[in-house]
Every structure is written in structure tokens, then in C-alpha cells.
CSV table of C-alpha atoms and ligand atoms in Angstrom, one decimal:
chain,number,residue,atom,x,y,z
A,1,MET,CA,0.1,0.0,-0.1
A,2,GLN,CA,2.0,3.0,-1.0
A,3,ASP,CA,0.6,6.3,-1.3
A,4,SER,CA,2.7,8.4,-3.7
A,5,LYS,CA,1.7,11.8,-2.0
A,6,ALA,CA,2.7,10.4,1.4
A,7,SER,CA,5.9,8.8,0.4
A,8,ALA,CA,8.3,11.7,0.1
A,9,ALA,CA,8.6,12.0,4.0
A,10,LEU,CA,9.4,9.4,6.3
A,11,VAL,CA,6.2,10.5,8.5
A,12,HIS,CA,3.3,12.1,6.8
A,13,THR,CA,-0.1,13.2,8.3
A,14,GLU,CA,-2.8,15.1,6.7
A,15,HIS,CA,-5.7,16.7,8.9
A,16,LEU,CA,-5.1,14.3,11.8
A,17,LYS,CA,-7.4,14.5,14.7
A,18,LYS,CA,-7.6,12.9,18.1
A,19,TYR,CA,-10.9,13.8,20.1
A,20,PHE,CA,-11.2,12.2,23.5
A,21,PRO,CA,-14.8,11.4,24.4
A,22,LEU,CA,-15.9,13.0,27.7
A,23,ARG,CA,-19.1,12.4,29.5
A,24,ARG,CA,-20.4,15.8,31.1
A,25,ASN,CA,-23.9,16.0,32.6
A,26,LYS,CA,-25.1,13.1,30.5
A,27,GLU,CA,-24.3,15.0,27.3
A,28,SER,CA,-21.2,13.9,25.1
A,29,ALA,CA,-18.4,16.2,24.4
A,30,PHE,CA,-14.8,15.9,23.2
A,31,VAL,CA,-11.5,17.0,24.1
A,32,ARG,CA,-9.9,18.1,21.0
A,33,ALA,CA,-6.3,16.9,21.8
A,34,VAL,CA,-5.1,17.0,18.4
A,35,ASP,CA,-7.2,18.9,15.9
A,36,ASP,CA,-6.3,18.8,12.2
A,37,VAL,CA,-2.4,18.4,12.2
A,38,SER,CA,-0.9,18.1,8.7
A,39,LEU,CA,3.0,17.4,9.1
A,40,ASP,CA,5.9,15.7,7.4
A,41,ILE,CA,9.0,14.5,9.3
A,42,TYR,CA,11.9,14.1,6.8
A,43,GLN,CA,14.3,11.2,6.8
A,44,GLY,CA,17.6,11.9,8.9
A,45,GLU,CA,16.2,15.0,10.6
A,46,THR,CA,15.3,15.9,14.1
A,47,LEU,CA,11.8,17.5,14.4
A,48,GLY,CA,11.5,19.4,17.6
A,49,LEU,CA,8.0,19.5,19.0
A,50,VAL,CA,7.2,22.1,21.7
A,51,GLY,CA,4.3,23.7,23.2
A,52,GLU,CA,2.7,24.3,26.6
A,53,SER,CA,1.3,21.4,28.8
A,54,GLY,CA,-1.7,20.0,27.2
A,55,SER,CA,-1.2,21.2,23.7
A,56,GLY,CA,-1.3,17.7,22.2
A,57,LYS,CA,2.4,16.7,21.8
A,58,THR,CA,2.2,13.4,23.5
A,59,THR,CA,-1.3,12.5,21.7
A,60,LEU,CA,0.3,13.3,18.3
A,61,ALA,CA,3.4,11.1,19.3
A,62,LYS,CA,1.3,8.2,20.4
A,63,MET,CA,-0.8,8.2,17.1
A,64,ILE,CA,2.5,8.3,15.1
A,65,LEU,CA,3.7,5.4,17.1
A,66,GLY,CA,0.6,3.3,16.4
A,67,LEU,CA,-0.3,3.5,20.2
A,68,LEU,CA,-3.5,5.5,19.9
A,69,GLN,CA,-5.9,5.4,17.1
A,70,PRO,CA,-6.9,8.7,15.4
A,71,THR,CA,-10.4,9.9,15.3
A,72,GLU,CA,-9.9,11.1,11.7
A,73,SER,CA,-7.3,10.5,9.0
A,74,THR,CA,-4.2,8.3,9.5
A,75,ILE,CA,-0.4,8.4,9.6
A,76,TYR,CA,1.9,7.2,6.8
A,77,ILE,CA,5.4,5.9,7.5
A,78,SER,CA,7.6,5.5,4.5
A,79,GLY,CA,4.3,5.9,2.5
A,80,ARG,CA,2.6,3.1,4.5
A,81,ASP,CA,-0.6,3.5,6.4
A,82,VAL,CA,0.2,2.7,10.2
A,83,TRP,CA,-3.4,1.7,10.8
A,84,ASP,CA,-3.4,-0.8,7.8
A,85,LYS,CA,-3.3,-4.2,9.6
A,86,ARG,CA,-1.0,-5.6,6.6
A,87,ASN,CA,1.7,-3.2,7.5
A,88,LYS,CA,1.5,-3.7,11.4
A,89,LYS,CA,4.5,-6.1,11.8
A,90,GLU,CA,6.8,-4.2,9.5
A,91,LEU,CA,6.0,-0.7,10.9
A,92,ARG,CA,6.3,-1.9,14.6
A,93,SER,CA,10.0,-2.5,14.1
A,94,SER,CA,10.5,0.8,12.1
A,95,VAL,CA,9.6,3.0,15.1
A,96,GLY,CA,11.1,3.2,18.6
A,97,ALA,CA,10.1,5.4,21.6
A,98,VAL,CA,11.6,6.7,24.7
A,99,PHE,CA,9.4,8.5,27.4
A,100,GLN,CA,10.1,10.8,30.3
A,101,ASP,CA,10.2,8.2,33.1
A,102,PRO,CA,12.5,5.3,32.5
A,103,ALA,CA,11.5,3.4,35.5
A,104,SER,CA,7.7,3.0,34.6
A,105,SER,CA,8.8,1.5,31.1
A,106,LEU,CA,11.1,-1.2,32.7
A,107,ASN,CA,9.7,-4.3,34.5
A,108,PRO,CA,10.9,-4.0,38.2
A,109,ARG,CA,11.1,-7.9,38.3
A,110,SER,CA,13.0,-8.4,35.3
A,111,SER,CA,16.9,-8.0,35.1
A,112,ILE,CA,18.0,-5.4,32.4
A,113,TYR,CA,19.2,-8.3,30.1
A,114,ARG,CA,15.8,-9.9,30.2
A,115,SER,CA,14.0,-6.4,29.5
A,116,LEU,CA,16.2,-6.1,26.5
A,117,GLU,CA,15.7,-9.8,25.4
A,118,ARG,CA,11.9,-9.9,25.5
A,119,PRO,CA,11.1,-7.6,22.5
A,120,LEU,CA,13.7,-9.5,20.4
A,121,GLN,CA,12.0,-12.9,21.3
A,122,VAL,CA,8.7,-11.4,20.4
A,123,ASN,CA,10.3,-10.7,16.9
A,124,GLY,CA,11.6,-14.1,16.5
A,125,TYR,CA,15.2,-13.8,17.4
A,126,SER,CA,17.1,-16.9,18.8
A,127,LYS,CA,18.7,-16.8,22.1
A,128,GLU,CA,22.2,-16.5,20.5
A,129,ASP,CA,21.2,-13.7,18.1
A,130,ALA,CA,19.5,-11.8,20.9
A,131,ARG,CA,22.6,-12.0,23.0
A,132,ARG,CA,24.8,-10.7,20.2
A,133,LEU,CA,22.4,-7.7,19.3
A,134,ILE,CA,22.1,-6.9,23.0
A,135,TYR,CA,25.8,-6.9,23.7
A,136,GLU,CA,26.4,-4.8,20.5
A,137,THR,CA,23.6,-2.2,21.4
A,138,ALA,CA,24.8,-2.0,25.1
A,139,GLU,CA,28.2,-1.0,24.0
A,140,LYS,CA,26.8,1.6,21.6
A,141,ILE,CA,25.2,3.3,24.5
A,142,ASN,CA,27.7,2.8,27.1
A,143,ILE,CA,26.0,0.3,29.2
A,144,GLY,CA,28.7,-2.0,30.8
A,145,ARG,CA,27.9,-5.8,30.7
A,146,GLU,CA,27.9,-5.9,34.5
A,147,LEU,CA,24.8,-3.4,34.4
A,148,LEU,CA,22.9,-6.0,32.3
A,149,THR,CA,22.6,-8.5,35.2
A,150,ARG,CA,21.1,-6.0,37.5
A,151,PHE,CA,17.5,-4.9,38.2
A,152,PRO,CA,15.9,-1.5,37.5
A,153,HIS,CA,16.0,-0.3,41.0
A,154,GLU,CA,19.8,-0.9,41.2
A,155,LEU,CA,20.4,1.7,38.5
A,156,SER,CA,20.6,5.4,38.6
A,157,GLY,CA,18.1,7.5,36.6
A,158,GLY,CA,20.5,8.1,33.9
A,159,GLN,CA,21.4,4.5,33.5
A,160,GLN,CA,17.6,3.6,33.5
A,161,GLN,CA,17.1,6.1,30.7
A,162,ARG,CA,20.2,4.6,28.7
A,163,VAL,CA,18.5,1.1,29.1
A,164,SER,CA,15.1,2.6,27.7
A,165,ILE,CA,17.2,4.1,24.9
A,166,ALA,CA,18.8,0.7,24.2
A,167,ARG,CA,15.5,-1.0,24.0
A,168,ALA,CA,14.2,1.6,21.7
A,169,ILE,CA,16.9,1.0,19.3
A,170,LEU,CA,17.5,-2.6,19.4
A,171,LEU,CA,15.5,-3.4,16.3
A,172,LYS,CA,17.2,-0.4,14.4
A,173,PRO,CA,14.1,1.8,14.0
A,174,ARG,CA,14.0,4.4,11.2
A,175,LEU,CA,12.1,6.7,13.6
A,176,LEU,CA,12.8,7.4,17.3
A,177,VAL,CA,10.2,9.4,19.3
A,178,LEU,CA,11.7,10.9,22.3
A,179,ASP,CA,9.0,12.3,24.5
A,180,GLU,CA,10.8,14.4,27.2
A,181,PRO,CA,13.6,12.0,27.4
A,182,THR,CA,16.0,14.0,29.6
A,183,SER,CA,13.4,15.9,31.8
A,184,ALA,CA,13.7,13.5,34.8
A,185,LEU,CA,17.5,13.6,34.8
A,186,ASP,CA,20.1,15.8,36.6
A,187,VAL,CA,21.4,18.6,34.4
A,188,SER,CA,24.9,16.9,34.0
A,189,VAL,CA,23.4,13.7,33.0
A,190,GLN,CA,21.0,15.4,30.7
A,191,ALA,CA,23.7,17.0,28.6
A,192,GLN,CA,25.6,13.7,28.4
A,193,THR,CA,22.4,11.7,27.2
A,194,LEU,CA,21.6,14.3,24.7
A,195,ASN,CA,25.0,14.2,23.0
A,196,GLU,CA,24.9,10.3,23.2
A,197,LEU,CA,21.5,10.7,21.3
A,198,LEU,CA,23.0,13.0,18.8
A,199,ASN,CA,25.9,10.4,18.1
A,200,LEU,CA,23.4,7.3,17.8
A,201,GLN,CA,21.3,9.3,15.3
A,202,GLN,CA,24.3,9.8,13.0
A,203,GLU,CA,25.6,6.2,13.6
A,204,LEU,CA,22.3,4.5,13.0
A,205,ASP,CA,20.8,7.2,10.5
A,206,MET,CA,17.7,7.6,12.5
A,207,THR,CA,15.1,10.2,12.3
A,208,TYR,CA,14.0,11.9,15.6
A,209,LEU,CA,10.6,13.4,16.7
A,210,PHE,CA,12.0,15.2,19.8
A,211,ILE,CA,9.4,16.6,22.4
A,212,THR,CA,10.3,18.9,25.2
A,213,HIS,CA,9.4,21.7,27.3
A,214,ASN,CA,12.9,22.8,27.4
A,215,LEU,CA,13.4,25.4,24.7
A,216,SER,CA,17.2,25.4,24.9
A,217,VAL,CA,17.3,21.7,24.6
A,218,VAL,CA,15.1,21.7,21.4
A,219,ARG,CA,17.2,24.4,19.8
A,220,TYR,CA,20.3,22.3,20.6
A,221,MET,CA,18.9,19.0,19.0
A,222,SER,CA,16.5,20.0,16.2
A,223,ASP,CA,16.9,20.8,12.6
A,224,ARG,CA,13.2,21.9,12.4
A,225,ILE,CA,10.9,23.0,15.1
A,226,CYS,CA,7.1,22.7,15.2
A,227,VAL,CA,5.1,24.8,17.7
A,228,MET,CA,1.8,23.3,19.0
A,229,TYR,CA,-0.8,25.2,20.9
A,230,GLY,CA,-4.4,23.8,21.8
A,231,GLY,CA,-4.1,20.7,19.5
A,232,LYS,CA,-2.8,22.7,16.5
A,233,VAL,CA,0.3,23.6,14.8
A,234,MET,CA,1.0,27.2,15.1
A,235,GLU,CA,4.4,27.6,13.4
A,236,ILE,CA,7.0,25.3,11.8
A,237,GLY,CA,10.1,26.0,10.2
A,238,LYS,CA,13.9,25.6,10.4
A,239,ASN,CA,15.5,25.9,13.6
A,240,ALA,CA,16.9,29.4,12.7
A,241,ASP,CA,13.5,30.6,11.2
A,242,ILE,CA,12.0,29.8,14.6
A,243,TYR,CA,14.5,31.1,17.0
A,244,ARG,CA,15.5,34.2,15.0
A,245,ASP,CA,12.6,35.1,12.7
A,246,CYS,CA,9.4,33.6,14.2
A,247,VAL,CA,6.3,35.2,12.8
A,248,HIS,CA,3.6,33.8,15.1
A,249,PRO,CA,2.7,35.8,18.4
A,250,TYR,CA,2.5,32.4,20.4
A,251,THR,CA,6.1,31.4,19.3
A,252,PHE,CA,7.4,34.9,20.2
A,253,SER,CA,5.9,34.8,23.6
A,254,LEU,CA,7.3,31.2,24.2
A,255,LEU,CA,10.6,32.2,23.1
A,256,SER,CA,10.7,35.2,25.2
A,257,SER,CA,11.5,33.0,28.2
A,258,VAL,CA,14.7,31.5,26.5
A,259,PRO,CA,18.3,33.2,27.2
A,260,PRO,CA,19.4,34.5,23.7
A,261,LEU,CA,22.3,32.8,21.9
A,262,HIS,CA,22.9,34.9,18.8
A,263,PRO,CA,23.8,38.7,19.0
A,264,ARG,CA,20.6,39.5,16.8
A,265,GLU,CA,18.4,38.1,19.7
A,266,ARG,CA,20.0,40.2,22.5
A,267,ASN,CA,18.2,43.3,21.9
A,268,ARG,CA,14.9,41.5,21.0
A,269,LYS,CA,11.8,42.7,22.9
A,270,LYS,CA,10.2,40.3,25.3
A,271,HIS,CA,6.6,39.4,25.7
A,272,LEU,CA,5.9,36.7,28.3
A,273,LEU,CA,2.8,34.6,28.3
A,274,SER,CA,0.0,35.3,30.7
A,275,GLY,CA,-3.3,33.5,31.2
A,276,ASP,CA,-4.1,29.9,30.4
A,277,MET,CA,-4.7,27.9,27.3
A,278,PRO,CA,-8.4,27.8,26.3
A,279,SER,CA,-10.6,24.6,27.0
A,280,LEU,CA,-10.3,22.3,24.1
A,281,VAL,CA,-13.8,20.8,24.9
A,282,GLY,CA,-16.7,21.8,22.5
A,283,GLU,CA,-16.6,24.0,19.5
A,284,ILE,CA,-13.8,26.5,19.1
A,285,GLN,CA,-14.1,29.5,16.8
A,286,GLY,CA,-11.5,31.5,15.2
A,287,CYS,CA,-7.8,31.4,16.3
A,288,ARG,CA,-7.1,29.2,19.4
A,289,PHE,CA,-4.5,31.8,20.6
A,290,ALA,CA,-6.9,35.0,20.3
A,291,SER,CA,-7.7,35.0,24.2
A,292,ARG,CA,-4.1,35.7,24.9
A,293,CYS,CA,-2.7,37.5,21.7
A,294,ARG,CA,-2.0,41.1,22.2
A,295,PHE,CA,-2.5,41.4,18.3
A,296,CYS,CA,-6.0,40.0,18.2
A,297,ARG,CA,-8.4,41.7,16.0
A,298,ASP,CA,-12.1,41.1,15.1
A,299,ILE,CA,-11.3,38.5,12.4
A,300,CYS,CA,-9.2,36.5,14.8
A,301,SER,CA,-12.1,35.3,17.0
A,302,GLN,CA,-14.4,34.8,13.9
A,303,GLN,CA,-12.3,33.0,11.5
A,304,GLU,CA,-9.6,30.3,11.8
A,305,PRO,CA,-6.3,31.2,10.4
A,306,GLU,CA,-4.9,29.0,7.6
A,307,MET,CA,-1.4,28.2,7.3
A,308,ARG,CA,0.6,31.0,5.7
A,309,GLU,CA,4.1,30.5,4.3
A,310,ALA,CA,6.5,33.3,5.6
A,311,ALA,CA,9.6,31.9,3.9
A,312,GLU,CA,10.3,28.7,2.0
A,313,GLY,CA,9.6,25.9,4.4
A,314,HIS,CA,8.3,28.4,7.1
A,315,PHE,CA,4.6,28.4,8.0
A,316,ALA,CA,2.5,30.0,10.6
A,317,ALA,CA,-1.2,29.7,11.4
A,318,CYS,CA,-1.9,33.5,12.0
A,319,HIS,CA,-4.0,35.9,9.8
A,320,PHE,CA,-1.1,38.4,10.1
A,321,ALA,CA,2.0,36.1,9.8
A,322,GLY,CA,4.9,38.2,8.6
A,323,GLU,CA,3.2,41.5,9.1
A,324,LEU,CA,3.5,41.9,12.9
A,325,GLU,CA,6.2,43.8,14.6
A,326,PHE,CA,7.4,42.0,17.8
L,401,ATP,N1,-6.7,9.6,27.4
L,401,ATP,C1,-7.2,10.9,27.5
L,401,ATP,N2,-8.5,11.0,27.7
L,401,ATP,C2,-9.0,12.4,28.0
L,401,ATP,N3,-8.2,13.6,27.6
L,401,ATP,C3,-6.9,13.2,27.3
L,401,ATP,C4,-6.3,12.1,27.3
L,401,ATP,N4,-5.0,12.0,27.1
L,401,ATP,C5,-4.9,13.4,26.9
L,401,ATP,N5,-6.0,14.1,27.0
L,401,ATP,C6,-6.1,15.4,27.0
L,401,ATP,O1,-5.6,16.0,25.6
L,401,ATP,C7,-4.9,17.3,25.8
L,401,ATP,C8,-3.6,16.9,25.1
L,401,ATP,O2,-2.8,16.1,26.1
L,401,ATP,P1,-1.2,15.7,25.8
L,401,ATP,O3,-0.9,14.8,26.8
L,401,ATP,O4,-1.1,15.1,24.4
L,401,ATP,O5,-0.5,17.1,25.9
L,401,ATP,P2,1.0,17.3,26.0
L,401,ATP,O6,1.3,18.5,24.9
L,401,ATP,O7,2.1,16.1,25.8
L,401,ATP,O8,1.2,18.0,27.6
L,401,ATP,P3,2.5,17.8,28.4
L,401,ATP,O9,3.5,18.8,27.9
L,401,ATP,O10,2.0,18.1,29.8
L,401,ATP,O11,3.1,16.4,28.3
L,401,ATP,C9,-5.0,17.6,27.2
L,401,ATP,O12,-6.1,18.5,27.3
L,401,ATP,C10,-5.1,16.2,27.8
L,401,ATP,O13,-6.1,16.5,29.1
L,402,SF4,S1,-4.7,35.0,14.2
L,402,SF4,FE1,-4.9,36.9,15.4
L,402,SF4,S2,-5.2,36.1,17.5
L,402,SF4,FE2,-4.3,34.6,16.2
L,402,SF4,S3,-2.1,34.8,16.6
L,402,SF4,FE3,-2.5,35.8,14.6
L,402,SF4,S4,-3.0,38.0,15.3
L,402,SF4,FE4,-3.0,36.6,17.2
L,403,MG,MG1,3.2,15.0,26.9
């Protein structure tokens, strides 16, 4: 099942939606966690995904991983529909995931070796082949053989996260989804883990979807950056487009809290966010950022903004993208 439109990118979504059903006063309602997201992730790149808590990042990631079924539309990986049963086995080994809390993803009653061996057995590896691959992968990510015989509670947070990464890359996935992979780690371990992830990406030619609240980390890690708000993509572009020349008021406010790196950014004004994200339950009219946007005009609360191209490959969902002076 090859969709020609979908095959140019490693990951492709078009008008993807996830609405979680809610029961309120006997009436059904929905949380529009991901609402009409069209996105490409290209082979070999790191796409950073940022946005406030509740903006839909994890929901989007779980749909891409095949862990959550979309309410509408689907996801294509290498042109193949993730939700087509015929592709399930092949696609399962082409994606891997690392989440924030390594302890919760490891079985406390299994040794590290067993935790690494199990997914290989499920995929038909012999004991001998599994052992070879586990040793090879452990070496790549600096897990000494003595650690393999231990149990998760005997490892530090950084070591546990390294084991989660090892498990995610065992089957040599083409796409690795990293959802806040270093947020639970000490700062020094964080930096080391990020560098290891960059080295691994090169060595194994992987594509990353990197999700984090930490805007300095996403800047360090990403080729392109996608900014989400209220279940929608607000702005997407190359790293420099976003950090130096963002055109969406939400991105500008988000970045106002980050220390400047480039001389051009030092004199930039700041505009910190205030207020909360609007409820994602029920019909939402107009621009989702309108209630917090200092540039809001009549049209903003009436009409939902389309994606506008500010520069090549740089898009923003704002009626006035490219016309506003920050
Ligand atoms: N299983 C669920 N049932 C109902 N609502 C859900 C469910 N999972 C997520 N949501 C809601 O969907 C919205 C998006 O949540 P999601 O976890 O994707 O956000 P996020 O951007 O990953 O946030 P965070 O930065 O805190 O991890 C939130 O309003 C959340 O409450
Ligand atoms: S569309 Fe209007 S409310 Fe929305 S970000 Fe642009 S200026 Fe602000
Ligand atoms: Mg999340």
C-alpha cells in the first residue's frame, strides 16, 4: 500500500485528529487534543516539538507510534498506512520510543538483560542472535555488561534512561520518538544523554521526533521545530527560522523566556505569556490563541487562520503572519 503523496517524507499526516470522548452532565463532549494536524517528518532530521502542557504533543506522538488510534485520518510511515493491519508487523520495528520516566517503562522484576531480550524474542530472534544484538547495542550506548545483570532499582536515573534508549533502538528503527527523554535527569546527565542521542542518530541514520518543554534543549537538538498550541500547529520551520525570525505571536511569547544565543536576539523585546490555554472541549471558533494574543483583531475570533508561508518551508497559522512587529 504505497501512497505517492505520502512517500516523500518518512512520516506524513494530513488533517490528523484525536478527540477524546468526555461525559459531562449526560451530554457527550470531546477534548480536541489534536485537531487537524498536517505534518511531514523527513528522513534523517530531528523535528523538535514544543508547546505548553496539554497542547497535544504526546497525543500526536502516540498516534505516530501506532499506540493511539486517530479519530480522523491516519499516519503514513515510508508511505505506508500505520493503521493498515497488513503493515503492522513491518512498521512495529521501524519506530521506537523513549518516554520521560524510564522506571515506568522497565519491568521492576526483570533484569536489564531480560527487559532487552523480551522484545527480540517476540520478533523471532534466537537466544544466540538476541545476545549478540544486546551486547552490541549496550556497547553503543555505554551500558557495561555488568549492568545487564542488575534490576532497574539498582540503576541510577541516567542508567535507566540509557537502558530505555537501548531497548528502543534494538530493532534499528528508522524513527525514534523521544518524549521528554531527559526531563527527569540531573542537568549533567542530561547533557551527556543528549550528546549520546546525537551520536546514535548519526551512527544509525535515524530520524527523531524530539518533544520537550525545554526550549534551549530543543534548539540544541533540532533541525526543524514545530510549535503546537491547543491541539494545532501554530508555526513550523527550520531551527533558525523559529529562533531568529518567528512570525507567530505565540512562538514569540514562548521564546521570550529563553536566554538569547545569537547577537541579533540580544536586543529583542520580550513578551511573556499570561493566562491559560483555552478549553479544548466543544466548538472552538477562530484562532485558538486569540484570548492571549496582544495582536488579536475582530477577524481572529471569527475565522480560523490558515497556514501561511512566511519563507520557504516556514509556515505559521496566523492571519497576520509576517506583518506583525514584535
Ligand atoms: N486519555 C485521555 N482522555 C482524555 N483526555 C486526554 C487523554 N489524553 C490526553 N488528554 C487531553 O488531551 C490534551 C492533550 O494532552 P497531551 O498529553 O497530548 O498534551 P502534551 O502536550 O503532551 O502535554 P505535556 O507537555 O503536559 O506532556 C490535554 O487536554 C489532555 O488533558
Ligand atoms: S490570528 Fe490573530 S489572534 Fe491568532 S495569533 Fe494571529 S493575530 Fe493573534
Ligand atoms: Mg506530553
